[in-house]
Coordinates of N, CA, C and O in Angstrom, one line a residue:
M3 N -5.6 20.5 -40.9 CA -6.7 19.9 -40.3 C -8.0 20.4 -40.9 O -8.1 21.6 -41.1
D4 N -9.0 19.5 -41.2 CA -10.3 19.9 -41.8 C -11.1 20.5 -40.7 O -11.5 19.8 -39.7
D5 N -11.5 21.8 -40.8 CA -12.3 22.5 -39.8 C -13.8 22.1 -39.9 O -14.5 22.6 -39.1
N6 N -14.2 21.3 -40.8 CA -15.6 20.9 -41.0 C -15.9 19.6 -40.2 O -17.0 19.1 -40.4
R7 N -15.0 19.1 -39.5 CA -15.2 17.8 -38.7 C -16.1 18.1 -37.5 O -16.0 19.2 -36.9
R8 N -16.9 17.1 -37.1 CA -17.7 17.2 -35.9 C -16.7 17.1 -34.7 O -15.7 16.6 -34.8
P9 N -17.1 17.7 -33.5 CA -16.3 17.7 -32.3 C -15.9 16.3 -31.9 O -14.7 16.0 -31.5
D10 N -16.8 15.3 -32.1 CA -16.4 13.9 -31.7 C -15.4 13.3 -32.6 O -14.5 12.5 -32.2
E11 N -15.4 13.7 -33.9 CA -14.4 13.2 -34.9 C -13.0 13.9 -34.5 O -12.0 13.2 -34.6
I12 N -13.0 15.1 -34.2 CA -11.8 15.8 -33.8 C -11.2 15.1 -32.6 O -10.0 14.9 -32.5
R13 N -12.0 14.8 -31.6 CA -11.6 14.2 -30.4 C -11.0 12.8 -30.7 O -9.9 12.5 -30.2
R14 N -11.7 12.0 -31.5 CA -11.1 10.7 -31.9 C -9.8 10.8 -32.6 O -8.9 10.1 -32.4
A15 N -9.7 11.8 -33.5 CA -8.5 12.0 -34.3 C -7.4 12.4 -33.3 O -6.2 11.9 -33.4
A16 N -7.6 13.3 -32.4 CA -6.6 13.7 -31.5 C -6.2 12.5 -30.6 O -5.0 12.4 -30.3
D17 N -7.1 11.7 -30.2 CA -6.8 10.6 -29.3 C -5.9 9.6 -30.1 O -4.9 9.1 -29.6
S18 N -6.2 9.3 -31.4 CA -5.4 8.4 -32.1 C -4.0 9.0 -32.4 O -3.0 8.2 -32.5
E19 N -3.9 10.3 -32.6 CA -2.6 10.9 -32.9 C -1.8 10.8 -31.6 O -0.6 10.6 -31.7
A20 N -2.4 11.0 -30.5 CA -1.6 10.9 -29.2 C -1.1 9.5 -28.9 O -0.2 9.3 -28.1
A21 N -1.8 8.5 -29.6 CA -1.4 7.2 -29.3 C 0.0 6.8 -29.9 O 0.6 5.8 -29.5
H22 N 0.4 7.6 -30.8 CA 1.7 7.3 -31.5 C 2.8 7.9 -30.7 O 2.9 9.2 -30.6
P23 N 3.8 7.1 -30.2 CA 4.9 7.7 -29.4 C 5.7 8.8 -30.0 O 6.1 9.7 -29.4
A24 N 5.9 8.7 -31.3 CA 6.7 9.7 -32.0 C 6.0 11.1 -31.9 O 6.7 12.1 -32.1
D25 N 4.7 11.1 -31.8 CA 3.9 12.4 -31.7 C 3.9 13.0 -30.3 O 3.4 14.1 -30.2
R26 N 4.3 12.3 -29.3 CA 4.1 12.8 -28.0 C 5.3 13.6 -27.6 O 6.4 13.4 -28.1
A27 N 5.1 14.5 -26.6 CA 6.3 15.3 -26.1 C 7.2 14.4 -25.3 O 6.9 13.3 -25.0
A28 N 8.4 14.9 -25.0 CA 9.4 14.1 -24.3 C 9.0 13.7 -22.9 O 9.3 12.6 -22.4
D29 N 8.3 14.6 -22.2 CA 7.9 14.3 -20.8 C 6.6 13.5 -20.8 O 5.6 13.9 -21.4
T30 N 6.6 12.4 -20.2 CA 5.5 11.5 -20.2 C 4.8 11.4 -18.9 O 4.2 10.4 -18.6
T31 N 4.8 12.4 -18.1 CA 4.1 12.5 -16.9 C 2.6 12.3 -17.2 O 2.0 13.0 -18.0
Q32 N 1.9 11.4 -16.5 CA 0.5 11.2 -16.6 C -0.2 12.0 -15.6 O 0.2 12.1 -14.4
T33 N -1.4 12.5 -16.0 CA -2.2 13.2 -15.0 C -3.1 12.2 -14.3 O -3.4 11.2 -14.8
F34 N -3.5 12.6 -13.1 CA -4.5 11.8 -12.4 C -5.9 11.9 -13.1 O -6.2 13.0 -13.6
G35 N -6.6 10.8 -13.2 CA -7.9 10.8 -13.8 C -9.0 11.3 -12.8 O -8.7 11.6 -11.7
H36 N -10.2 11.3 -13.3 CA -11.3 11.7 -12.4 C -11.5 10.9 -11.2 O -12.0 11.3 -10.2
D37 N -11.1 9.6 -11.3 CA -11.4 8.7 -10.3 C -10.2 8.6 -9.3 O -10.3 7.9 -8.3
S38 N -9.2 9.4 -9.4 CA -8.1 9.4 -8.5 C -8.5 10.0 -7.2 O -9.2 11.0 -7.1
D39 N -7.9 9.4 -6.1 CA -8.2 9.9 -4.8 C -7.3 11.0 -4.4 O -6.1 10.8 -4.0
L40 N -7.7 12.3 -4.5 CA -6.9 13.4 -4.1 C -7.4 13.9 -2.7 O -7.1 15.0 -2.3
S41 N -8.3 13.2 -2.1 CA -8.9 13.7 -0.8 C -7.8 13.6 0.3 O -6.8 12.8 0.2
F42 N -7.9 14.5 1.3 CA -6.9 14.5 2.3 C -7.5 13.8 3.5 O -8.4 14.3 4.2
I43 N -7.0 12.7 3.9 CA -7.4 12.0 5.1 C -6.1 11.7 5.8 O -5.3 10.9 5.4
P44 N -5.8 12.5 6.9 CA -4.5 12.4 7.6 C -4.3 11.0 8.2 O -5.3 10.4 8.6
F45 N -3.1 10.6 8.2 CA -2.7 9.3 8.8 C -2.7 9.6 10.3 O -2.4 10.6 10.8
G46 N -3.1 8.6 11.0 CA -3.1 8.6 12.5 C -1.6 8.5 13.0 O -0.7 8.5 12.2
A47 N -1.5 8.3 14.3 CA -0.2 8.1 14.9 C 0.2 6.7 14.8 O 0.7 6.1 15.8
D48 N 0.1 6.1 13.7 CA 0.4 4.6 13.5 C 1.8 4.4 12.9 O 2.0 3.6 12.0
L49 N 2.7 5.1 13.5 CA 4.1 4.9 13.1 C 4.7 3.6 13.7 O 4.3 3.3 14.9
S50 N 5.5 2.9 13.0 CA 6.1 1.7 13.5 C 7.2 2.1 14.5 O 7.7 3.3 14.6
T51 N 7.6 1.2 15.3 CA 8.7 1.4 16.3 C 10.0 1.9 15.6 O 10.7 2.8 16.0
A52 N 10.3 1.3 14.4 CA 11.5 1.6 13.7 C 11.4 3.1 13.2 O 12.4 3.8 13.2
E53 N 10.2 3.5 12.7 CA 10.0 4.9 12.3 C 10.1 5.8 13.4 O 10.8 6.9 13.3
L54 N 9.5 5.5 14.6 CA 9.6 6.4 15.8 C 11.1 6.5 16.2 O 11.6 7.6 16.6
D55 N 11.8 5.4 16.2 CA 13.3 5.4 16.5 C 14.1 6.3 15.6 O 15.0 7.0 16.0
A56 N 13.7 6.2 14.3 CA 14.4 7.0 13.3 C 14.2 8.5 13.5 O 15.1 9.3 13.4
I57 N 13.0 8.8 13.8 CA 12.6 10.2 14.1 C 13.4 10.7 15.4 O 14.0 11.8 15.4
E58 N 13.4 9.9 16.4 CA 14.0 10.2 17.7 C 15.5 10.4 17.5 O 16.1 11.2 18.2
A59 N 16.1 9.7 16.6 CA 17.6 9.8 16.4 C 18.0 10.9 15.5 O 19.2 11.1 15.3
L60 N 17.1 11.7 15.0 CA 17.5 12.8 14.1 C 18.3 13.9 14.8 O 17.9 14.4 15.9
P61 N 19.4 14.3 14.2 CA 20.2 15.4 14.8 C 19.5 16.7 14.5 O 18.6 16.8 13.7
S62 N 19.9 17.8 15.2 CA 19.3 19.1 15.0 C 19.5 19.5 13.5 O 20.5 19.2 12.8
R63 N 18.5 20.3 13.0 CA 18.5 20.8 11.6 C 18.3 19.7 10.5 O 18.6 19.9 9.4
V64 N 17.9 18.5 10.9 CA 17.7 17.4 10.0 C 16.2 17.0 10.2 O 15.7 17.0 11.2
A65 N 15.6 16.6 9.0 CA 14.2 16.1 9.1 C 14.2 14.8 8.3 O 15.2 14.4 7.7
I66 N 13.0 14.2 8.3 CA 12.8 12.9 7.6 C 11.5 12.9 6.9 O 10.5 13.5 7.4
L67 N 11.4 12.3 5.7 CA 10.1 12.1 5.0 C 9.9 10.6 5.0 O 10.8 9.8 4.7
I68 N 8.7 10.2 5.5 CA 8.4 8.8 5.5 C 7.2 8.5 4.5 O 6.2 9.2 4.6
V69 N 7.4 7.6 3.6 CA 6.4 7.3 2.6 C 5.3 6.5 3.3 O 5.6 5.4 3.8
R70 N 4.1 7.0 3.3 CA 3.0 6.3 4.0 C 2.2 5.5 3.0 O 1.6 4.5 3.4
S71 N 2.0 5.9 1.8 CA 1.3 5.1 0.8 C 1.9 5.4 -0.6 O 2.4 6.5 -0.8
G72 N 1.8 4.5 -1.5 CA 2.4 4.6 -2.8 C 3.3 3.4 -3.0 O 3.4 2.5 -2.1
P73 N 3.9 3.2 -4.2 CA 4.7 2.1 -4.5 C 5.9 1.8 -3.5 O 6.3 0.7 -3.4
T74 N 6.4 2.8 -2.9 CA 7.5 2.6 -2.0 C 7.1 2.9 -0.5 O 8.0 3.4 0.3
A75 N 5.9 2.5 -0.1 CA 5.4 2.7 1.2 C 6.4 2.2 2.2 O 7.0 1.1 2.1
G76 N 6.7 2.9 3.3 CA 7.7 2.5 4.3 C 9.1 3.1 4.1 O 9.9 3.1 5.0
A77 N 9.4 3.6 2.9 CA 10.7 4.2 2.6 C 10.9 5.5 3.4 O 9.9 6.2 3.7
R78 N 12.1 5.7 3.8 CA 12.4 6.9 4.6 C 13.5 7.7 3.9 O 14.5 7.1 3.4
Y79 N 13.3 9.0 3.8 CA 14.3 9.9 3.2 C 14.8 10.9 4.2 O 14.0 11.7 4.7
L80 N 16.1 11.0 4.4 CA 16.7 12.0 5.3 C 16.9 13.3 4.5 O 17.4 13.3 3.4
L81 N 16.4 14.4 5.2 CA 16.6 15.7 4.6 C 17.7 16.4 5.4 O 17.4 17.0 6.5
D82 N 18.9 16.3 5.0 CA 20.0 16.8 5.7 C 20.9 17.8 4.9 O 22.0 18.1 5.2
T83 N 20.3 18.3 3.8 CA 21.0 19.3 3.0 C 20.1 20.5 2.8 O 18.9 20.4 3.1
D84 N 20.7 21.6 2.3 CA 19.9 22.8 2.2 C 18.9 22.7 1.0 O 17.9 23.4 1.1
V85 N 19.2 21.9 0.0 CA 18.2 21.7 -1.1 C 18.2 20.2 -1.4 O 19.2 19.6 -1.6
T86 N 16.9 19.7 -1.4 CA 16.7 18.3 -1.7 C 15.7 18.2 -2.9 O 14.6 18.8 -2.8
T87 N 16.1 17.6 -4.0 CA 15.3 17.6 -5.2 C 14.4 16.3 -5.1 O 14.9 15.2 -4.7
V88 N 13.2 16.4 -5.6 CA 12.3 15.3 -5.7 C 11.7 15.2 -7.1 O 11.3 16.2 -7.7
G89 N 11.8 14.0 -7.7 CA 11.2 13.8 -9.0 C 11.5 12.5 -9.6 O 12.0 11.6 -9.0
R90 N 11.1 12.3 -10.9 CA 11.2 11.1 -11.6 C 12.5 11.0 -12.3 O 12.9 10.0 -13.0
H91 N 13.3 12.1 -12.3 CA 14.6 12.1 -13.0 C 15.6 11.2 -12.1 O 15.6 11.4 -10.9
P92 N 16.3 10.3 -12.7 CA 17.2 9.4 -12.0 C 18.2 10.1 -11.1 O 18.7 9.6 -10.1
E93 N 18.5 11.4 -11.4 CA 19.5 12.1 -10.6 C 18.8 12.9 -9.4 O 19.5 13.6 -8.7
A94 N 17.5 12.8 -9.3 CA 16.9 13.5 -8.2 C 17.3 12.9 -6.9 O 17.6 11.7 -6.8
D95 N 17.4 13.7 -5.8 CA 17.8 13.2 -4.5 C 16.8 12.2 -4.0 O 17.2 11.2 -3.4
I96 N 15.5 12.5 -4.2 CA 14.5 11.6 -3.8 C 13.8 11.2 -5.2 O 13.1 12.0 -5.8
F97 N 14.1 9.9 -5.6 CA 13.7 9.5 -6.9 C 12.4 8.6 -6.8 O 12.4 7.6 -6.1
F98 N 11.3 9.1 -7.4 CA 10.1 8.3 -7.4 C 9.9 7.9 -8.9 O 9.5 8.7 -9.7
D99 N 10.0 6.6 -9.1 CA 9.9 6.1 -10.5 C 8.4 5.8 -10.8 O 8.0 4.6 -10.7
D100 N 7.7 6.8 -11.0 CA 6.2 6.7 -11.3 C 5.8 7.8 -12.3 O 6.2 8.9 -12.1
V101 N 4.9 7.4 -13.2 CA 4.5 8.4 -14.2 C 3.7 9.5 -13.7 O 3.5 10.5 -14.4
T102 N 3.2 9.5 -12.5 CA 2.4 10.6 -11.9 C 3.3 11.6 -11.3 O 2.8 12.7 -10.8
V103 N 4.6 11.4 -11.3 CA 5.6 12.3 -10.7 C 6.4 12.9 -11.9 O 6.8 12.2 -12.8
S104 N 6.5 14.3 -11.9 CA 7.2 15.0 -12.9 C 8.7 14.7 -12.8 O 9.2 14.4 -11.7
R105 N 9.5 14.9 -13.8 CA 10.9 14.6 -13.7 C 11.6 15.5 -12.7 O 12.4 15.1 -11.9
R106 N 11.2 16.8 -12.7 CA 11.7 17.7 -11.6 C 10.4 18.2 -10.9 O 9.9 19.3 -11.3
H107 N 10.0 17.5 -10.0 CA 8.6 17.8 -9.4 C 8.7 18.9 -8.3 O 7.9 19.8 -8.4
A108 N 9.6 18.7 -7.4 CA 9.6 19.7 -6.2 C 11.0 19.8 -5.7 O 11.8 18.9 -5.9
E109 N 11.2 20.8 -4.9 CA 12.4 20.9 -4.1 C 12.1 21.2 -2.6 O 11.1 21.9 -2.4
I110 N 12.8 20.6 -1.7 CA 12.6 20.9 -0.3 C 13.9 21.6 0.1 O 15.0 21.2 0.0
T111 N 13.6 22.8 0.6 CA 14.7 23.7 1.0 C 14.8 23.8 2.5 O 13.7 23.8 3.2
R112 N 16.0 24.0 3.1 CA 16.2 24.2 4.5 C 16.8 25.5 4.7 O 17.8 25.9 4.0
D113 N 16.3 26.3 5.7 CA 16.9 27.5 6.1 C 16.9 27.6 7.6 O 16.5 26.6 8.3
D114 N 17.2 28.7 8.2 CA 17.3 28.8 9.7 C 15.9 28.7 10.3 O 15.7 28.3 11.4
A115 N 14.8 29.0 9.5 CA 13.5 28.9 10.1 C 12.9 27.5 10.0 O 11.9 27.2 10.6
G116 N 13.5 26.6 9.2 CA 13.0 25.3 9.0 C 13.0 24.8 7.6 O 13.9 25.1 6.8
F117 N 12.0 24.0 7.2 CA 11.9 23.4 5.9 C 10.7 24.0 5.1 O 9.7 24.2 5.7
E118 N 10.9 24.0 3.8 CA 9.9 24.5 2.9 C 9.9 23.6 1.6 O 10.9 23.2 1.2
I119 N 8.7 23.4 1.1 CA 8.6 22.6 -0.2 C 8.2 23.6 -1.3 O 7.3 24.5 -1.0
V120 N 8.9 23.5 -2.4 CA 8.6 24.4 -3.6 C 8.3 23.5 -4.8 O 9.1 22.7 -5.2
D121 N 7.1 23.6 -5.3 CA 6.7 22.9 -6.5 C 7.5 23.5 -7.7 O 7.7 24.7 -7.8
Q122 N 8.0 22.6 -8.6 CA 8.8 23.0 -9.7 C 7.9 23.0 -11.0 O 8.4 22.4 -12.0
R123 N 6.7 23.6 -10.9 CA 5.8 23.6 -12.1 C 5.4 22.2 -12.5 O 5.4 21.9 -13.7
S124 N 5.2 21.3 -11.6 CA 4.9 19.9 -11.9 C 3.5 19.8 -12.5 O 2.6 20.6 -12.2
L125 N 3.3 18.8 -13.3 CA 2.0 18.6 -13.9 C 0.9 18.3 -12.9 O -0.2 18.9 -13.0
N126 N 1.1 17.4 -12.0 CA 0.1 17.0 -11.0 C 0.1 17.8 -9.7 O -0.8 17.6 -8.9
G127 N 1.0 18.7 -9.6 CA 1.1 19.5 -8.4 C 1.7 18.9 -7.2 O 1.9 17.7 -7.1
T128 N 1.9 19.7 -6.2 CA 2.4 19.3 -4.9 C 1.4 19.7 -3.9 O 0.9 20.8 -3.9
Y129 N 1.1 18.8 -3.0 CA 0.1 19.1 -2.0 C 0.7 19.0 -0.6 O 1.5 18.1 -0.3
V130 N 0.3 19.9 0.3 CA 0.6 19.8 1.7 C -0.7 19.9 2.5 O -1.4 20.8 2.4
N131 N -0.9 18.9 3.3 CA -2.1 18.7 4.1 C -3.4 18.9 3.3 O -4.3 19.6 3.7
G132 N -3.3 18.3 2.1 CA -4.5 18.3 1.2 C -4.7 19.6 0.4 O -5.6 19.6 -0.5
E133 N -3.8 20.6 0.5 CA -3.9 21.8 -0.3 C -2.8 21.8 -1.4 O -1.7 21.6 -1.0
R134 N -3.2 22.1 -2.6 CA -2.2 22.3 -3.6 C -1.4 23.5 -3.4 O -2.0 24.6 -3.1
V135 N -0.1 23.4 -3.4 CA 0.7 24.6 -3.1 C 1.8 24.8 -4.1 O 2.2 23.8 -4.8
D136 N 2.2 26.0 -4.3 CA 3.4 26.4 -5.1 C 4.6 26.4 -4.2 O 5.7 26.0 -4.6
R137 N 4.4 26.8 -2.9 CA 5.4 26.9 -1.9 C 4.7 26.8 -0.5 O 3.7 27.4 -0.3
A138 N 5.3 26.0 0.4 CA 4.7 25.9 1.7 C 5.7 25.5 2.7 O 6.6 24.7 2.5
R139 N 5.6 26.1 3.9 CA 6.4 25.7 5.1 C 5.9 24.3 5.5 O 4.7 24.1 5.6
L140 N 6.9 23.5 5.9 CA 6.6 22.1 6.4 C 6.7 22.1 7.9 O 7.7 22.5 8.5
D141 N 5.6 21.7 8.5 CA 5.5 21.6 10.0 C 5.7 20.1 10.4 O 5.4 19.2 9.5
N142 N 6.0 19.9 11.6 CA 6.2 18.5 12.1 C 4.9 17.7 11.9 O 3.8 18.2 12.3
G143 N 4.9 16.6 11.2 CA 3.7 15.8 10.9 C 3.0 16.2 9.6 O 2.0 15.5 9.3
S144 N 3.4 17.2 8.9 CA 2.7 17.6 7.6 C 2.7 16.4 6.7 O 3.6 15.6 6.6
E145 N 1.6 16.3 6.0 CA 1.5 15.3 4.9 C 1.8 16.0 3.6 O 1.2 17.0 3.3
V146 N 2.6 15.4 2.8 CA 3.0 15.8 1.5 C 2.6 14.8 0.5 O 2.8 13.6 0.7
R147 N 2.0 15.3 -0.6 CA 1.6 14.4 -1.7 C 2.3 14.8 -2.9 O 2.2 15.9 -3.4
I148 N 3.0 13.8 -3.5 CA 3.7 14.0 -4.8 C 3.3 12.9 -5.7 O 3.7 11.8 -5.4
G149 N 2.6 13.2 -6.8 CA 2.0 12.1 -7.6 C 1.1 11.3 -6.7 O 0.3 11.8 -6.0
K150 N 1.3 10.0 -6.8 CA 0.5 9.1 -6.0 C 1.2 8.7 -4.7 O 0.7 7.9 -3.9
F151 N 2.2 9.4 -4.3 CA 3.0 9.1 -3.1 C 2.5 10.1 -2.0 O 2.4 11.3 -2.2
R152 N 2.1 9.5 -0.8 CA 1.8 10.3 0.3 C 2.9 10.1 1.4 O 3.2 9.0 1.7
L153 N 3.4 11.2 1.9 CA 4.5 11.1 2.8 C 4.2 12.0 4.0 O 3.4 12.9 3.9
N154 N 4.8 11.7 5.1 CA 4.8 12.5 6.3 C 6.1 13.1 6.6 O 7.2 12.4 6.4
F155 N 6.2 14.3 7.0 CA 7.4 15.1 7.3 C 7.5 15.2 8.8 O 6.6 15.5 9.5
F156 N 8.7 14.9 9.3 CA 9.0 15.0 10.7 C 10.4 15.7 10.9 O 11.3 15.4 10.2
V157 N 10.4 16.6 11.9 CA 11.7 17.3 12.2 C 12.3 16.6 13.4 O 11.7 15.8 14.1
S158 N 13.5 17.0 13.6 CA 14.3 16.5 14.8 C 13.6 16.9 16.1 O 13.2 18.0 16.2
P159 N 13.5 15.9 17.0 CA 12.9 16.3 18.3 C 13.7 17.4 19.0 O 13.2 18.2 19.8
A160 N 15.0 17.5 18.7 CA 15.8 18.6 19.3 C 15.4 19.9 18.8 O 15.3 20.9 19.6
D161 N 14.9 20.0 17.6 CA 14.4 21.3 17.1 C 13.1 21.6 17.6 O 12.7 22.8 17.8
L162 N 12.3 20.6 17.8 CA 10.9 20.8 18.5 C 11.1 21.3 19.9 O 10.4 22.3 20.3
A163 N 12.1 20.8 20.6 CA 12.3 21.2 22.0 C 12.8 22.7 22.0 O 12.4 23.5 22.8
Q164 N 13.7 23.0 21.0 CA 14.2 24.4 20.9 C 13.1 25.3 20.6 O 13.0 26.4 21.1
A165 N 12.2 25.0 19.7 CA 11.1 25.8 19.3 C 10.1 26.1 20.5 O 9.6 27.2 20.7
A166 N 9.9 25.1 21.3 CA 9.1 25.2 22.5 C 9.7 26.1 23.6 O 9.0 26.9 24.2
D167 N 11.1 26.0 23.6 CA 11.8 26.9 24.6 C 11.9 28.3 24.1 O 12.0 29.2 25.0
G168 N 12.0 28.5 22.8 CA 12.4 29.8 22.3 C 11.3 30.8 22.1 O 11.4 31.9 22.1

């Protein structure tokens, strides 16, 4: 590379080089631009009857993620294993086919204390209640953001009752 180029020439050259698919890295996760909405505005209690029924029917030690906004808004994902993978990889337990999601974006783990989300060094990060996290405990009603997907996390009402009693 010619070190005598002006900064704007270097930037243009780098932009044109990145435009060639053969020059790009294998992972094509796109980052959010400056105009992306990363603000945290919690959803109200505007769950549908079907969503409320799904939450009410959860057995103990099981939780649910409900997609509130994004390409798959309304989708529900049952968290009934000790480890649930989230990402753009087709073999992920929760598959989000969107370039703002890393192939192996996050894992949701379950233990005796409840559920936790662990970011897997994703490009765009994992957010819980508006805060970027590497690892965070999920509470009933927590909002999770993965790429452009906003989800709400709900635990079994049986577990809520147990926590209140215990």
